[in-house]
Coordinates of C-alpha atoms in Angstrom, one line a residue:
M1 CA -6.2 -6.4 4.1
G2 CA -3.3 -3.9 4.0
S3 CA -2.0 -2.1 7.0
S4 CA -1.5 1.7 6.5
A5 CA 1.3 2.0 9.0
S6 CA 3.6 4.9 8.1
I7 CA 6.7 3.4 6.5
S8 CA 9.1 4.7 3.9
P9 CA 10.7 1.7 2.1
S10 CA 13.9 1.7 0.1
P11 CA 14.0 0.0 -3.3
P12 CA 14.3 -3.8 -3.3
A13 CA 17.9 -4.9 -2.6
Q14 CA 17.9 -6.9 -5.8
S15 CA 16.2 -4.1 -7.8
T16 CA 17.3 -3.9 -11.4
T17 CA 15.4 -0.8 -12.3
T18 CA 15.2 -0.5 -16.1
R19 CA 17.4 2.3 -17.3
T20 CA 17.8 3.9 -20.7
S21 CA 20.9 2.3 -22.4
P22 CA 22.7 2.9 -25.7
L23 CA 20.4 0.3 -27.2
E24 CA 17.3 2.1 -26.1
T25 CA 15.7 5.3 -27.1
V26 CA 12.9 7.4 -25.6
R27 CA 12.3 10.3 -27.9
D28 CA 11.3 13.8 -26.6
Y29 CA 10.6 12.5 -23.1
S30 CA 10.9 14.1 -19.7
F31 CA 9.4 12.6 -16.5
P32 CA 6.2 14.5 -15.6
T33 CA 6.1 16.3 -12.2
H34 CA 3.6 19.1 -12.8
Y35 CA 1.1 17.7 -10.4
L36 CA 3.5 15.9 -8.1
R37 CA 3.2 17.4 -4.6
R38 CA 6.7 17.7 -3.1
H39 CA 5.4 18.5 0.5
L40 CA 3.0 16.6 2.7
T41 CA 0.1 18.4 4.3
H42 CA -0.1 16.0 7.2
A43 CA 2.2 13.6 9.1
K44 CA 1.3 10.7 6.8
T45 CA 3.1 8.4 4.4
P46 CA 3.3 10.0 0.9
L47 CA 1.6 7.8 -1.7
V48 CA 2.0 7.7 -5.5
L49 CA -0.6 5.7 -7.4
V50 CA 0.2 4.2 -10.8
A51 CA -2.3 2.7 -13.2
C52 CA -0.8 0.7 -16.0
G53 CA -2.6 -0.7 -19.1
S54 CA -3.3 -0.3 -22.7
F55 CA -5.8 2.6 -22.4
S56 CA -7.1 1.7 -25.8
P57 CA -9.1 3.8 -25.4
I58 CA -9.1 5.5 -21.9
T59 CA -12.6 5.6 -20.4
T60 CA -14.2 7.6 -17.7
L61 CA -13.8 4.7 -15.3
H62 CA -10.0 4.8 -15.6
L63 CA -10.0 8.3 -14.1
Q64 CA -12.7 7.4 -11.6
L65 CA -10.4 4.7 -10.2
F66 CA -8.1 7.5 -9.1
E67 CA -11.0 9.6 -7.7
L68 CA -12.5 6.7 -5.8
S69 CA -9.0 5.8 -4.4
A70 CA -8.4 9.4 -3.4
R71 CA -11.6 9.5 -1.2
Y72 CA -10.7 6.1 0.3
V73 CA -7.1 7.1 1.1
E74 CA -8.3 10.1 3.2
S75 CA -9.3 7.6 5.9
T76 CA -5.8 5.9 6.0
D77 CA -2.3 6.9 7.1
F78 CA -1.4 7.7 3.5
E79 CA -1.5 11.0 1.7
I80 CA -1.6 11.0 -2.1
V81 CA 1.2 13.1 -3.6
G82 CA 1.1 11.8 -7.2
K83 CA -1.1 10.0 -9.7
Y84 CA 0.2 8.5 -12.9
I85 CA -1.1 6.6 -15.9
S86 CA 1.5 4.6 -17.8
P87 CA 0.2 3.4 -21.2
C88 CA 1.8 0.3 -22.5
S89 CA 4.1 0.1 -25.5
D90 CA 3.0 -0.9 -29.0
G91 CA 5.4 -3.8 -28.3
Y92 CA 2.8 -5.4 -26.0
G93 CA 1.3 -6.9 -29.2
K94 CA -2.4 -6.7 -28.2
S95 CA -4.6 -6.8 -31.3
S96 CA -6.9 -4.0 -30.0
L97 CA -4.0 -1.5 -29.5
V98 CA -3.9 1.6 -31.6
P99 CA -0.5 3.3 -31.9
A100 CA 0.9 4.6 -28.6
Q101 CA 0.8 8.3 -29.7
H102 CA -3.0 8.0 -30.3
R103 CA -3.4 6.5 -26.9
I104 CA -1.3 9.2 -25.2
N105 CA -3.3 11.9 -27.1
M106 CA -6.6 10.3 -25.8
C107 CA -5.3 10.2 -22.3
T108 CA -4.3 13.8 -22.5
L109 CA -7.8 14.8 -23.8
A110 CA -9.6 12.8 -21.1
I111 CA -7.5 14.3 -18.3
E112 CA -8.0 17.9 -19.6
E113 CA -11.7 17.4 -20.0
R114 CA -12.1 16.0 -16.5
Q115 CA -9.7 18.6 -15.1
S116 CA -7.9 15.8 -13.4
D117 CA -4.5 16.0 -11.7
V118 CA -3.4 12.6 -13.1
M119 CA -0.2 12.7 -15.0
I120 CA 0.8 10.6 -18.1
D121 CA 4.2 9.0 -17.9
E122 CA 5.0 8.3 -21.5
W123 CA 8.3 6.4 -20.9
E124 CA 6.8 2.9 -21.2
A125 CA 4.8 3.8 -24.3
L126 CA 7.7 5.4 -26.1
R127 CA 10.6 3.1 -25.4
T128 CA 12.2 1.7 -28.6
D129 CA 15.3 -0.4 -29.3
D130 CA 18.2 0.8 -31.5
S131 CA 16.3 -0.2 -34.6
G132 CA 13.2 1.8 -33.6
R133 CA 11.0 -1.1 -32.6
P134 CA 8.7 -0.6 -29.6
M135 CA 10.0 -2.3 -26.4
Y136 CA 7.7 -4.2 -24.1
T137 CA 8.2 -3.3 -20.4
P138 CA 6.9 -5.5 -17.5
T139 CA 4.7 -3.6 -15.0
A140 CA 7.2 -4.3 -12.2
D141 CA 9.8 -2.3 -14.1
V142 CA 7.4 0.6 -14.6
L143 CA 6.9 0.9 -10.8
K144 CA 10.7 0.5 -10.2
R145 CA 11.4 3.3 -12.5
L146 CA 8.8 5.6 -11.1
D147 CA 10.2 4.9 -7.6
E148 CA 13.6 5.8 -8.8
Q149 CA 12.5 9.0 -10.5
I150 CA 10.5 10.3 -7.5
N151 CA 12.7 9.1 -4.7
D152 CA 16.2 9.1 -6.1
V153 CA 16.3 11.6 -9.0
I154 CA 13.9 14.1 -7.6
G155 CA 14.8 13.4 -3.9
G156 CA 11.6 12.2 -2.3
I157 CA 8.9 14.1 -0.4
K158 CA 9.2 16.7 2.4
T159 CA 7.2 16.1 5.7
P160 CA 5.6 18.9 7.6
D161 CA 8.6 19.0 10.0
G162 CA 11.0 19.4 7.1
K163 CA 12.4 15.9 6.8
T164 CA 12.7 14.1 3.5
V165 CA 11.1 10.7 3.1
R166 CA 10.6 8.2 0.3
A167 CA 7.1 8.1 -1.3
R168 CA 5.3 4.8 -1.4
V169 CA 4.7 3.9 -5.1
M170 CA 1.8 1.5 -5.5
L171 CA -0.1 -0.1 -8.4
L172 CA -3.7 1.0 -8.8
M173 CA -6.0 -1.5 -10.5
G174 CA -9.5 -2.7 -10.9
A175 CA -10.5 -6.0 -9.3
D176 CA -10.9 -7.6 -12.8
L177 CA -7.2 -7.0 -13.4
A178 CA -6.3 -8.4 -9.9
L179 CA -8.2 -11.5 -10.8
T180 CA -5.8 -12.2 -13.7
M181 CA -2.9 -12.3 -11.3
G182 CA -3.6 -15.9 -10.5
N183 CA -2.6 -16.8 -14.1
P184 CA 1.1 -17.6 -14.2
K185 CA 1.1 -17.2 -18.0
S186 CA 0.2 -13.5 -17.5
W187 CA 2.1 -12.7 -14.3
S188 CA 5.3 -14.2 -13.1
S189 CA 5.6 -14.8 -9.4
A190 CA 8.9 -12.8 -9.4
D191 CA 7.1 -9.8 -10.8
L192 CA 4.2 -10.1 -8.3
D193 CA 6.7 -10.3 -5.5
V194 CA 8.0 -6.9 -6.6
L195 CA 4.6 -5.4 -7.6
L196 CA 2.6 -6.4 -4.5
G197 CA 5.1 -7.9 -2.1
F198 CA 7.4 -4.9 -2.1
Y199 CA 5.4 -2.0 -3.6
G200 CA 1.7 -2.9 -2.8
G201 CA -1.5 -2.2 -4.5
F202 CA -4.9 -0.6 -4.3
V203 CA -7.7 -2.7 -5.8
V204 CA -10.9 -1.0 -6.8
E205 CA -14.0 -3.2 -6.6
R206 CA -15.7 -4.1 -10.0
P207 CA -18.9 -5.7 -8.8
K208 CA -20.3 -6.4 -12.3
Q209 CA -17.1 -7.9 -13.5
C210 CA -16.1 -10.2 -10.6
D211 CA -16.6 -10.9 -6.9
I212 CA -14.0 -9.1 -4.9
K213 CA -13.3 -12.3 -2.9
D214 CA -12.4 -14.1 -6.1
A215 CA -10.2 -11.2 -7.2
L216 CA -8.3 -11.2 -3.9
A217 CA -7.8 -14.9 -3.8
P218 CA -4.6 -14.9 -6.0
L219 CA -3.3 -12.1 -3.8
E220 CA -3.6 -13.8 -0.5
K221 CA 0.2 -13.9 -0.1
Y222 CA 0.3 -10.1 -0.3
K223 CA -2.8 -9.3 1.7
H224 CA -0.8 -7.2 4.1
N225 CA 0.2 -4.9 1.3
V226 CA -3.1 -4.7 -0.6
W227 CA -6.0 -2.2 0.0
V228 CA -9.5 -2.6 -1.3
V229 CA -11.4 0.5 -2.5
P230 CA -15.2 0.3 -2.4
S231 CA -16.9 1.2 -5.7
F232 CA -20.2 1.3 -7.4
E233 CA -21.7 -1.1 -9.9
N234 CA -20.6 -0.5 -13.4
D235 CA -19.8 -2.5 -16.5
V236 CA -17.5 0.0 -18.2
S237 CA -14.6 -1.5 -20.2
S238 CA -12.4 -0.5 -23.1
T239 CA -13.5 -3.7 -24.8
K240 CA -17.2 -2.7 -24.6
V241 CA -16.4 0.8 -25.8
R242 CA -14.5 -0.5 -28.9
E243 CA -17.5 -2.7 -29.7
Q244 CA -19.8 0.2 -29.4
I245 CA -17.6 2.3 -31.8
Q246 CA -17.4 -0.6 -34.3
N247 CA -21.2 -0.9 -34.2
G248 CA -21.6 2.8 -34.9
E249 CA -23.0 3.5 -31.4
N250 CA -22.4 6.5 -29.2
A251 CA -19.9 5.4 -26.5
M252 CA -21.3 7.0 -23.4
D253 CA -18.5 5.9 -21.2
L254 CA -15.9 7.9 -23.1
P255 CA -15.1 11.5 -22.4
K256 CA -16.6 13.5 -25.3
S257 CA -13.2 14.8 -26.4
V258 CA -11.9 11.2 -26.6
F259 CA -15.0 10.1 -28.6
D260 CA -14.6 13.0 -31.0
Y261 CA -10.9 12.2 -31.4
I262 CA -11.6 8.5 -32.2
K263 CA -14.2 9.5 -34.8
T264 CA -11.9 12.1 -36.4
Q265 CA -8.9 9.7 -36.5
G266 CA -11.0 6.7 -37.7
L267 CA -9.8 4.5 -34.8
Y268 CA -11.2 1.1 -33.8
Q269 CA -13.0 0.6 -37.1
I270 CA -13.6 -2.9 -38.5
V271 CA -11.6 -3.3 -41.7
R272 CA -14.0 -4.7 -44.3
P273 CA -12.7 -7.0 -47.1
T274 CA -12.5 -5.2 -50.4
E275 CA -13.1 -6.6 -53.8
D276 CA -10.8 -6.3 -56.8
E277 CA -12.2 -5.9 -60.4
S278 CA -12.7 -9.7 -60.7
G279 CA -15.0 -9.6 -57.6
E280 CA -12.6 -11.5 -55.4
T281 CA -12.2 -10.1 -51.9
D282 CA -8.8 -9.5 -50.3
K283 CA -9.4 -12.5 -48.0
Q284 CA -10.2 -14.8 -50.9
L285 CA -7.1 -13.6 -52.8
A286 CA -5.0 -14.2 -49.7
N287 CA -6.3 -17.7 -49.2
S288 CA -5.7 -18.5 -52.9
S289 CA -2.1 -17.2 -52.6
A290 CA -1.5 -19.2 -49.4
T291 CA -2.8 -22.4 -51.0
S292 CA -0.6 -22.0 -54.1
N293 CA 2.5 -21.5 -51.9
R294 CA 2.1 -24.7 -49.9

């Protein structure tokens, strides 16, 4: 698959990195750099890994993706200088999403409990328009902005001999996510050209979810820019965790602090229909109202 030749690309010539405008607000936000390493240890290409998703909730596997990748990268010509999680906005509209602030809080707890050096970039999660409505951001724009912040605003990464180079910003994902990239309804070819054609990606195997060959098939066009990270068999997913919580089970694949937070906040609970004094449920009343208004 990918070649780890030492290169320091510039942003795409046609890049239109999403910027904050008068019609956009990101409250109380600053780009996180507390674990960003500004100096390389070896004469390698600086690498920043970015995982995007709902993180509803974040699981132990989300952080293990970074840990597995870090071990794999040691044998390449890359050196990791930064690791970021970018939770999606409430504007994504996925039914299983809890509000962004809860998801950010859970990510913070998970990172602290695992003593991880992953940083949370809240920009995508907190963007709103001028009326305060959450704004959806394509993943390609998330990577473009991280690229801009690290390489243009901050000024890149120092090499051992004192030169400044641009960090490679790449998407980190599980093979199950890579498999969805063959669906044009979910991923536009233009976005994939930016995400994988220009930036590149690290795909972590998910043996119980999908065959790695099937996952890589949609990415054939970008195989020179995709690296496969070996993994162990697991069936961890946020969907499975949500089902366990709704069934009153102990979700073993959650950091304990995240599980405790979910229970305290009452997240991911099934809303049961309630009865009024006449014995009709909310659902029955709603159906009756809908029928009368036809």
